[in-house]
Tab-separated table of C-alpha atoms in Angstrom:
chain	number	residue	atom	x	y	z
A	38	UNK	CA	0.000	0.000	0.000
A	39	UNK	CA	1.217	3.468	-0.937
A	40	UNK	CA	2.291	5.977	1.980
A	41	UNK	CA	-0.673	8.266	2.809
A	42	UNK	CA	2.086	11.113	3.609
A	43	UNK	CA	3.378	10.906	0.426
A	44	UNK	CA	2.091	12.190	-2.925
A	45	UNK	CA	1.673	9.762	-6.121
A	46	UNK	CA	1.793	10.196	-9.645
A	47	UNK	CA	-0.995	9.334	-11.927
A	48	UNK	CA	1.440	6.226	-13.248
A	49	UNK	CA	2.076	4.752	-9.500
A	50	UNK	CA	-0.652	1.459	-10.290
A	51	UNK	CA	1.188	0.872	-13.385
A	52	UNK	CA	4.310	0.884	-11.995
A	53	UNK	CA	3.302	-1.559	-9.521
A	54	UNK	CA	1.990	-3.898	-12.029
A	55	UNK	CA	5.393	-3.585	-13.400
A	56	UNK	CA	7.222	-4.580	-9.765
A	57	UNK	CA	8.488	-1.146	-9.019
A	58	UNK	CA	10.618	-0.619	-5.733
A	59	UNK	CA	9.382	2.807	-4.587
A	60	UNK	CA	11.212	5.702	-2.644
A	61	UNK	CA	10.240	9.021	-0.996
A	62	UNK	CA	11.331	11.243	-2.920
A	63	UNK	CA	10.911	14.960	-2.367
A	64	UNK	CA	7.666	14.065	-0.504
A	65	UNK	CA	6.460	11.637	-3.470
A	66	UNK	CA	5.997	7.857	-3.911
A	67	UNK	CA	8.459	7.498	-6.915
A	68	UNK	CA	9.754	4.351	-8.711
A	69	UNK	CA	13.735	3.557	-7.524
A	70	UNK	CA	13.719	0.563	-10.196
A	71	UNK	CA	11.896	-1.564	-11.512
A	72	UNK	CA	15.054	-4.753	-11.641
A	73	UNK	CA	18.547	-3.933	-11.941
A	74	UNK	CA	19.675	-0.786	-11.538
A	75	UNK	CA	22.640	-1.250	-14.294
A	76	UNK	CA	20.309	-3.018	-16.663
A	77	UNK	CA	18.260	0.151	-16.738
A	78	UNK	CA	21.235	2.387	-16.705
A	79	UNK	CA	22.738	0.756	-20.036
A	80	UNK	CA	19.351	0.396	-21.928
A	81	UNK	CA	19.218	4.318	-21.850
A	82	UNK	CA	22.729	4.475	-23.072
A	83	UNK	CA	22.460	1.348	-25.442
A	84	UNK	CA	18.462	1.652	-26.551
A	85	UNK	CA	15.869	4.310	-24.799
A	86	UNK	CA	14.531	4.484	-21.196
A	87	UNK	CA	11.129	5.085	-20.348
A	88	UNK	CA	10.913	7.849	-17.041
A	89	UNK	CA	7.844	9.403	-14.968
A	90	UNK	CA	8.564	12.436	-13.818
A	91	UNK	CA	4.974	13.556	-13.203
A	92	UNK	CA	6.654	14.691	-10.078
A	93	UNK	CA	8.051	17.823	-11.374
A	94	UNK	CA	6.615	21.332	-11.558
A	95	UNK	CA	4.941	22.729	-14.168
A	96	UNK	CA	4.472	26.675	-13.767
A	97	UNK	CA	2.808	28.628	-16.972
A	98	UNK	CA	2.972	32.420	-17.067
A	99	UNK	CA	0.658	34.329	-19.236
A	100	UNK	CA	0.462	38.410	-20.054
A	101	UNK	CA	1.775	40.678	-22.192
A	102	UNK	CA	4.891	40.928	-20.108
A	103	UNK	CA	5.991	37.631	-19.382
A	104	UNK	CA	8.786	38.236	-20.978
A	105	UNK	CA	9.666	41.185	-18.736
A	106	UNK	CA	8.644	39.272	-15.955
A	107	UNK	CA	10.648	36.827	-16.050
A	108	UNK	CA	13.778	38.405	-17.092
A	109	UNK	CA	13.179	40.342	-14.059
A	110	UNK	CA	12.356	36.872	-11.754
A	111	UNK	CA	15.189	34.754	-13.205
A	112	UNK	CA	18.952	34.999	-13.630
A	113	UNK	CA	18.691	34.881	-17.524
A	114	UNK	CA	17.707	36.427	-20.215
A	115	UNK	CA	14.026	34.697	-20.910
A	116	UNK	CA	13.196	37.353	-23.429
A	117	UNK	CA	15.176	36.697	-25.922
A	118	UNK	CA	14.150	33.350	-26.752
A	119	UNK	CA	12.077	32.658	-29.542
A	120	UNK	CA	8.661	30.724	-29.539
A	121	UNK	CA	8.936	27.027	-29.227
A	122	UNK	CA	12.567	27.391	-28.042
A	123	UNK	CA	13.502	26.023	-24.149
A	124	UNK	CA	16.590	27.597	-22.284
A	125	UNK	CA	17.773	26.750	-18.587
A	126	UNK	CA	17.550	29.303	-15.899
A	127	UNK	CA	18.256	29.750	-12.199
A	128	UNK	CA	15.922	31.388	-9.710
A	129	UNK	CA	17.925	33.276	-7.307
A	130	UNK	CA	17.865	34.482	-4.119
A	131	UNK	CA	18.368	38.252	-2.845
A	132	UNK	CA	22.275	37.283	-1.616
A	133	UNK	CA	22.657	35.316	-4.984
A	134	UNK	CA	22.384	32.234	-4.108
A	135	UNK	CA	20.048	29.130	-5.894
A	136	UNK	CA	16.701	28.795	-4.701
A	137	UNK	CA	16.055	26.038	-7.995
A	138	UNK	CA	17.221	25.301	-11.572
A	139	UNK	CA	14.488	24.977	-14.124
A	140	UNK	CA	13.730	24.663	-17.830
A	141	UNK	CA	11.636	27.788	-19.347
A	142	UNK	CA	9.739	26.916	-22.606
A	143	UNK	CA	8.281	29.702	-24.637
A	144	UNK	CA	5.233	28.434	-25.965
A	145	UNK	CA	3.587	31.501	-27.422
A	146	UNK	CA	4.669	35.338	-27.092
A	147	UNK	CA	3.048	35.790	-24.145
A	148	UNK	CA	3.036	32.353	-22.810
A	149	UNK	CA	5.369	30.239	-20.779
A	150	UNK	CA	6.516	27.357	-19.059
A	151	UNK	CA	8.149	27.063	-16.457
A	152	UNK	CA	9.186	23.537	-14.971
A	153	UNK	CA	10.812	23.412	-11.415
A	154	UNK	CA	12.004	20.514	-9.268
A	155	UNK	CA	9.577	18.603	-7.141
A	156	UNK	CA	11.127	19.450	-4.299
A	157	UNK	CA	11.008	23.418	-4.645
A	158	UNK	CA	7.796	23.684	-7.086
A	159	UNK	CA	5.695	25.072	-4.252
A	160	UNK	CA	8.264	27.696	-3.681
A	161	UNK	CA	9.435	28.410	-6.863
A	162	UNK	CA	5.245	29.303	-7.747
A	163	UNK	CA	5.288	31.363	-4.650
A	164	UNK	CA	8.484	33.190	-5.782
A	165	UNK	CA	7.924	33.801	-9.609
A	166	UNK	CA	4.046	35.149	-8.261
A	167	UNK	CA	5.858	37.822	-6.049
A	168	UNK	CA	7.871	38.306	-8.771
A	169	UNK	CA	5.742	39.168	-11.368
A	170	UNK	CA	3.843	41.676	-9.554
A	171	UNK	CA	3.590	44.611	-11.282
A	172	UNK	CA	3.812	42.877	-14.566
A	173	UNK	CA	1.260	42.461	-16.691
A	174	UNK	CA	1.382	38.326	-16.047
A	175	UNK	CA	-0.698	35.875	-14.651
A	176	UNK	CA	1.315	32.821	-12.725
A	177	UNK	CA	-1.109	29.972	-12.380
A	178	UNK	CA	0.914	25.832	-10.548
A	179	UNK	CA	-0.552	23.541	-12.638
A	180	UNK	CA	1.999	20.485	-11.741
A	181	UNK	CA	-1.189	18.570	-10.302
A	182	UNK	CA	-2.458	18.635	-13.262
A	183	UNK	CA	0.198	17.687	-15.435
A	184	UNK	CA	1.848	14.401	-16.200
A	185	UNK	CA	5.359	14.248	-17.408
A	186	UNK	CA	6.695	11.523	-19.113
A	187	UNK	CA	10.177	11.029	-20.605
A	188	UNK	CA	11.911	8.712	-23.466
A	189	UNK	CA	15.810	9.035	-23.516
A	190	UNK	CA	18.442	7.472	-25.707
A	191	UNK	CA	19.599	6.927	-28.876
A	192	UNK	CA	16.539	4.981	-29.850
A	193	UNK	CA	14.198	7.502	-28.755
A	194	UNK	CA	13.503	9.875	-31.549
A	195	UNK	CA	12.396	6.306	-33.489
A	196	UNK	CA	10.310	5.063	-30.594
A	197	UNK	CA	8.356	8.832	-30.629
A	198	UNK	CA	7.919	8.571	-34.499
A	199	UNK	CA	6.972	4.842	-34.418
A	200	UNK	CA	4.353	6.261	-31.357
A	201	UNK	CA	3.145	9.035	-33.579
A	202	UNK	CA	1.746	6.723	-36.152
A	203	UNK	CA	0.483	4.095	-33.668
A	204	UNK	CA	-2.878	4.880	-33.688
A	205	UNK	CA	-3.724	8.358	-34.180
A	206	UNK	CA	-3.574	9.769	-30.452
A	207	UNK	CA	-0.931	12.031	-31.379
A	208	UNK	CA	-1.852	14.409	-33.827
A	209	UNK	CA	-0.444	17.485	-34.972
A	210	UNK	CA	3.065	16.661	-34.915
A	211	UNK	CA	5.059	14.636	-37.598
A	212	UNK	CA	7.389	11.978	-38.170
A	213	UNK	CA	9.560	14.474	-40.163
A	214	UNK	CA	8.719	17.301	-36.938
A	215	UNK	CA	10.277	15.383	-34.745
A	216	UNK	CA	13.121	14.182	-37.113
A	217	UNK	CA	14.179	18.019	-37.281
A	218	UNK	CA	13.619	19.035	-33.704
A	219	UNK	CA	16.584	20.425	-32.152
A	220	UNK	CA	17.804	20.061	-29.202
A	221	UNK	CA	16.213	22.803	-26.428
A	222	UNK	CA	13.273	22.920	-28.831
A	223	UNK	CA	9.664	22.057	-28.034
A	224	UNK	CA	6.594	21.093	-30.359
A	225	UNK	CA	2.480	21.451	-29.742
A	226	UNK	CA	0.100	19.004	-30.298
A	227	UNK	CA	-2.134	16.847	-29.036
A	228	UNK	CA	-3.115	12.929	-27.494
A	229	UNK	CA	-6.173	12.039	-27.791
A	230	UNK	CA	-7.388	15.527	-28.432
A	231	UNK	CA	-5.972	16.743	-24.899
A	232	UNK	CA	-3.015	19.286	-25.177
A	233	UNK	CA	0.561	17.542	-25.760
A	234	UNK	CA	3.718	19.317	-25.455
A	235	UNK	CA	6.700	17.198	-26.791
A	236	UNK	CA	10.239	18.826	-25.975
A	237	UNK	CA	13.806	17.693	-26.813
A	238	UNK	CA	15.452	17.915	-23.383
A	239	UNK	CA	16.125	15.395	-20.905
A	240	UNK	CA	18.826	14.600	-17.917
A	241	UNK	CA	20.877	11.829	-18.825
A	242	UNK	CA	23.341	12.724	-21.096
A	243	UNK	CA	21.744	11.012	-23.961
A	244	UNK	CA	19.228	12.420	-26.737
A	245	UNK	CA	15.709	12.857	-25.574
A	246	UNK	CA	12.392	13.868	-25.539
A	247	UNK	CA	9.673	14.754	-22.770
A	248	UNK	CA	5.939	14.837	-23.063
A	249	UNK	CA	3.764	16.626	-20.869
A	250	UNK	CA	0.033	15.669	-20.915
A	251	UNK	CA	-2.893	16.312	-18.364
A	252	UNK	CA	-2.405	13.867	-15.850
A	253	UNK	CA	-5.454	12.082	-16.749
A	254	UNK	CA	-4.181	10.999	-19.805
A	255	UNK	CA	-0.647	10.113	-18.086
A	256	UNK	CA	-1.368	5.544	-18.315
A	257	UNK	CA	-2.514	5.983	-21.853
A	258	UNK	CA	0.471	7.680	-23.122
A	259	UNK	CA	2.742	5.761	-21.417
A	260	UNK	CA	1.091	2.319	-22.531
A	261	UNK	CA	1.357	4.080	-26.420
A	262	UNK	CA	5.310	4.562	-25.706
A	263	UNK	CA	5.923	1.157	-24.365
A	264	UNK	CA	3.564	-0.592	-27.326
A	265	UNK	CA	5.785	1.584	-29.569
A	266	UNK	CA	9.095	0.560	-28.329
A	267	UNK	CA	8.532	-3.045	-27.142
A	268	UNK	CA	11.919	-4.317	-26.822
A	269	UNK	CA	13.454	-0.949	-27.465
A	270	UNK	CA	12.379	0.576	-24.510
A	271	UNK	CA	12.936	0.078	-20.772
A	272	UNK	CA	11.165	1.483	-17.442
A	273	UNK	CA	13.747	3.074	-15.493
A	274	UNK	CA	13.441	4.700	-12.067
A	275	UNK	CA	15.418	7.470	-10.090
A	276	UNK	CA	18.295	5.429	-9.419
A	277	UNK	CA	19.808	4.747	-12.583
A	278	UNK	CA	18.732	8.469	-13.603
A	279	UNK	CA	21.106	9.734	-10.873
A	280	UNK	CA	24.024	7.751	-12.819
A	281	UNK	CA	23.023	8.913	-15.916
A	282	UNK	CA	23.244	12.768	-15.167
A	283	UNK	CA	26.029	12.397	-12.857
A	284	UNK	CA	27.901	10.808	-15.563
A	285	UNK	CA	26.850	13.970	-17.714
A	286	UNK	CA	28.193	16.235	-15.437
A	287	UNK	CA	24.447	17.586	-14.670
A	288	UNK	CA	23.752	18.934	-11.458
A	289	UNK	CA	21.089	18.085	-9.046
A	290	UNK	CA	19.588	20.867	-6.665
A	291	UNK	CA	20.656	20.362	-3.124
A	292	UNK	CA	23.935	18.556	-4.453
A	293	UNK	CA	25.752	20.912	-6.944
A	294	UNK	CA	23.336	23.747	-6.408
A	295	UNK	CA	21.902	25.556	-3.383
A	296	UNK	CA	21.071	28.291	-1.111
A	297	UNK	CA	24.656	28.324	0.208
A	298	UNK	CA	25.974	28.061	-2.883
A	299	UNK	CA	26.346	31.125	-5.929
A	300	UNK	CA	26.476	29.868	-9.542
A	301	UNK	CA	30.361	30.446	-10.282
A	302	UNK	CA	30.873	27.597	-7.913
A	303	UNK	CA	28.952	25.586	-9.490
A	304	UNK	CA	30.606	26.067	-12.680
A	305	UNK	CA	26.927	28.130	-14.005
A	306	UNK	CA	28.497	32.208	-13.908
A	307	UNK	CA	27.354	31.858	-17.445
A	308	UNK	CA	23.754	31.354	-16.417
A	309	UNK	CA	23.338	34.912	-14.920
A	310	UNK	CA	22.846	37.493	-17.848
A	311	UNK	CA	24.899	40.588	-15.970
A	312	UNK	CA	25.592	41.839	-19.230
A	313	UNK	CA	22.322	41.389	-21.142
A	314	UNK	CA	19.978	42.961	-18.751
A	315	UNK	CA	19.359	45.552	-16.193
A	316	UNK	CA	17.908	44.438	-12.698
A	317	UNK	CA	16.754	40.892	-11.521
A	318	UNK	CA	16.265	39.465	-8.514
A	319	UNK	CA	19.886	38.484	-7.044
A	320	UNK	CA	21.748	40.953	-9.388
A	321	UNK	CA	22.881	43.069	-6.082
A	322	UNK	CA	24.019	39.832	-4.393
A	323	UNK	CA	26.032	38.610	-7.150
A	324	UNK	CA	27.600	41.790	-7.514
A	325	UNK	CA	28.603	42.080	-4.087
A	326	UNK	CA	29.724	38.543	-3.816
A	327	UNK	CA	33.317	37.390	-4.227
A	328	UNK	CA	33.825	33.742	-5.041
A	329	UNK	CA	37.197	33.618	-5.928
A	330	UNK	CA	38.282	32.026	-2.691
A	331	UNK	CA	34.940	29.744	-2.511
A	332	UNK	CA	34.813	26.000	-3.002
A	333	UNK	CA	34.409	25.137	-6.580
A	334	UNK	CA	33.004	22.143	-8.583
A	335	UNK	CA	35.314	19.880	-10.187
A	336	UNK	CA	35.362	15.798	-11.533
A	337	UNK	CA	36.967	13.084	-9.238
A	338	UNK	CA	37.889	9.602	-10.991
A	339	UNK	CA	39.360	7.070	-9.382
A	340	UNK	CA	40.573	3.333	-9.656
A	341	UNK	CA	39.131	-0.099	-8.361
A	342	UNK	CA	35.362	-0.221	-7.293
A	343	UNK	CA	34.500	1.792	-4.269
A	344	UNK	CA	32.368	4.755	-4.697
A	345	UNK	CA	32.560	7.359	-2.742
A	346	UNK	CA	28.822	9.043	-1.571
A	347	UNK	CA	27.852	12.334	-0.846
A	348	UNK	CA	29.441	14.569	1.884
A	349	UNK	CA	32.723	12.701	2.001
A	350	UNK	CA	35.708	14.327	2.843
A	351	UNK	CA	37.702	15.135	0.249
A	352	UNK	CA	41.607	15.733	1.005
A	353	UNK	CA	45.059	16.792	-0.784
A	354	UNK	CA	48.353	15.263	-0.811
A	355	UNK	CA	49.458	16.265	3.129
A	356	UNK	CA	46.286	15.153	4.504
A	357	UNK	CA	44.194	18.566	4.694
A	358	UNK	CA	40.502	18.482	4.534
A	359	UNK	CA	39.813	20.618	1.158
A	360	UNK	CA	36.442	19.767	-0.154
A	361	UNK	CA	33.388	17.582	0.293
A	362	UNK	CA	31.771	15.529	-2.847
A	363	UNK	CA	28.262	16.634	-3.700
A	364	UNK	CA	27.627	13.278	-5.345
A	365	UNK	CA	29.224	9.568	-6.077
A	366	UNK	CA	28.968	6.705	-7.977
A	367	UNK	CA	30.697	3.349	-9.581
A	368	UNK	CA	29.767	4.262	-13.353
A	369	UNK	CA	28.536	1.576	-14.616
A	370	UNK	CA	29.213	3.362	-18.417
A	371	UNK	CA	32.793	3.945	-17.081
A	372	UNK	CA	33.354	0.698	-14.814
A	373	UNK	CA	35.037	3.106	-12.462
A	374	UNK	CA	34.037	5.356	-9.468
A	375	UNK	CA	33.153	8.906	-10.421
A	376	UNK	CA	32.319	12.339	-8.479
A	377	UNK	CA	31.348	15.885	-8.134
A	378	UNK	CA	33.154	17.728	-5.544
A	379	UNK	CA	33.429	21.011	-4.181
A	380	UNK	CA	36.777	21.698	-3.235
A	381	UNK	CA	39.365	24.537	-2.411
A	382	UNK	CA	39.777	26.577	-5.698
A	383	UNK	CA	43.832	26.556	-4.850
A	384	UNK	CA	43.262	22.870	-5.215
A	385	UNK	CA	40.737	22.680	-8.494
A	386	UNK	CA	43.601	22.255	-11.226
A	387	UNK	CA	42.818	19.142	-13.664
A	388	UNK	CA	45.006	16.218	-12.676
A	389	UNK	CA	45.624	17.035	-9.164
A	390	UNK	CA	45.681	13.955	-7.017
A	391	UNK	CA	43.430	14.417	-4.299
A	392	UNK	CA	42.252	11.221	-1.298
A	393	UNK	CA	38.543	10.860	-0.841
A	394	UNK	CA	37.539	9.156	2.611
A	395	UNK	CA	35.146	6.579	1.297
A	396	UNK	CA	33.726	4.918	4.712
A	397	UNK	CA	36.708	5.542	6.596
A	398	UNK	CA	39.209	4.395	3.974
A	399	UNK	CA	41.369	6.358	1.839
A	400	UNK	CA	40.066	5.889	-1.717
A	401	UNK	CA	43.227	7.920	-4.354
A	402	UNK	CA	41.591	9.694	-7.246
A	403	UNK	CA	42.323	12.844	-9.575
A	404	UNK	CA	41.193	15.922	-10.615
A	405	UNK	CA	39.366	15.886	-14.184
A	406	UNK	CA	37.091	17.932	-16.630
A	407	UNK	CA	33.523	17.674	-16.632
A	408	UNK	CA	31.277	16.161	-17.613
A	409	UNK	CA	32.487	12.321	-17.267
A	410	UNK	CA	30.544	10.938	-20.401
A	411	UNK	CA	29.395	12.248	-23.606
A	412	UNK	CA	27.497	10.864	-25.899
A	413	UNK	CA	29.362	10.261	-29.292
């Protein structure tokens, strides 16, 4: 029986048929895996992955001057982008630090989306609604609403098109659409005649595509997908989608990004549009920051087959304590451990040989670029 404390997703009975092991995450009742967490790990690298992530927020602002509004609420420049392009954004705090990372899609002129992590979605509505005040723009949470579901891999573009001429549910998007959809770019339709957005993005590295429908129509779409891909296709849960973006060097909110944390550290100064536009919430505190002498982000590898796991100690040649890792894994793409760590920015130069205390034992690894994997 599911948690009463915990929220579910429209797709928690069919993940149960399929023998799910569930987690709270984030306050939901979300699929860990369904077998073997490496099985479902290499079938999005090798084939395509099927992934709920009805879990997420979905936040729409409408007005004349959305635009304005969010350029104003968010540390880029929303703007600029054109309609039916995505871009990735940070809301920021007053002192400059990262209240979330989200995806903004402009859907229209004066329409768009803006998808949060579960975690932060209530806040994140809250925020961008104080935000937009005197804007002409109308912030409406419809993440209960709204079922996400998302196909990633090298197989996936085929599985959508093969979908798309199943049976006819998906209209008003083509085989040769979704053929020359770039990445970042999102298409309009709709599943059996209920609004369908269909957006190359994803978080694992791999190529991609995400479909948000109303949640009622959440089991039907994900029954066309699976139909569609048969033995193409795989159900994956949270776990192997941690490997998969920590492999790609992707941050995860409350790991690589945070309250206590500005974006230089994190390796996203890029994000914030100083240049590009006049005030925005954070500006001042960025301004009046100095992270020069703040931990930064860097890549660990190491040998053999202990991983090392959040919040252990990182250390340099003489012993000193210089950084923590923000997250850790054995790759199963690699066959190695891997890691994110914040560490002492004297320290940060690629190939420096750094010790990570893994359980109490001193695991040898090196400084490296990010991200760990790319796909080819």
């Amino acid at each position: 029986m599911s948690n009463a404390a915990l929220r579910s997703t429209p797709l928690e009975e069919t993940h149960r048929a399929l023998g799910a092991t569930f987690t709270d995450f984030a306050g939901w009742s979300m699929p860990v895996r369904y077998g073997s967490d490496l099985a479902e790990h290499r079938a999005v690298r090798e084939s395509a992955g099927v992934f709920d992530l009805s879990h997420m927020g979905e936040i729409h602002l409408r007005g004349p001057e959305t635009g304005a509004a969010l350029d104003y609420a968010l540390a880029g420049k929303l703007s600029g982008i054109g309609v039916g392009r995505a871009k990735y954004s940070l809301i920021l705090a007053e002192d400059g630090g990262v209240i979330d990372d989200v995806i903004v899609y402009r859907l229209a002129e004066d329409h768009f989306l803006v998808v949060a992590n579960a975690a932060n979605a209530e806040v994140d509505h809250e925020e961008l609604r104080a935000r937009a005040r005197g804007f002409d723009c109308e912030v409406a949470n419809e993440s209960t609403a709204t079922a996400l579901v998302a196909v990633q891999g090298p197989a996936s573009a085929a599985i959508v098109t093969d979908a798309l001429a199943a049976d006819g549910a998906l209209q008003g998007i083509t085989a040769q659409d979704v053929a020359d959809l770039k990445y970042y770019r999102v298409l309009e339709g709709t599943f059996a005649g209920a609004p369908l957005l269909l957006a190359r993005t994803g978080y694992t590295g791999e190529d991609g595509f995400e479909l948000y429908v109303p949640a009622e129509h959440a089991t039907a779409l994900w029954d066309l997908l699976v139909r569609a891909g048969g033995d193409r296709l795989t159900p994956c849960g949270l776990a192997c989608r941690d490997t998969l973006r920590l492999e790609a060097g992707m941050p995860l909110y409350g790991h690589e990004l945070g309250r206590d944390l500005l974006p230089a550290q994190s390796g996203m100064g890029r994000i914030v549009a100083l240049a590009a536009k006049e005030e925005f919430v954070g500006r001042a505190g960025i301004e009046a920051s100095d992270p020069s002498g703040k931990p930064v982000l860097v890549g660990l590898v190491a040998d053999g087959r202990r991983a090392a796991r959040a919040d252990s100690a990182v250390r340099d040649s003489d012993g000193r304590e210089i950084g923590r890792v923000s997250s850790g894994a054995l790759s199963p793409t690699l066959g190695h451990p891997i890691a994110m760590a914040f560490v002492d920015p004297a320290c940060a130069e690629e190939g420096t040989e750094v010790v990570i205390d893994v359980r109490g034992k001193d695991l040898p690894a090196r400084i490296v670029p990010l991200p760990f994997y790319s796909r080819s």
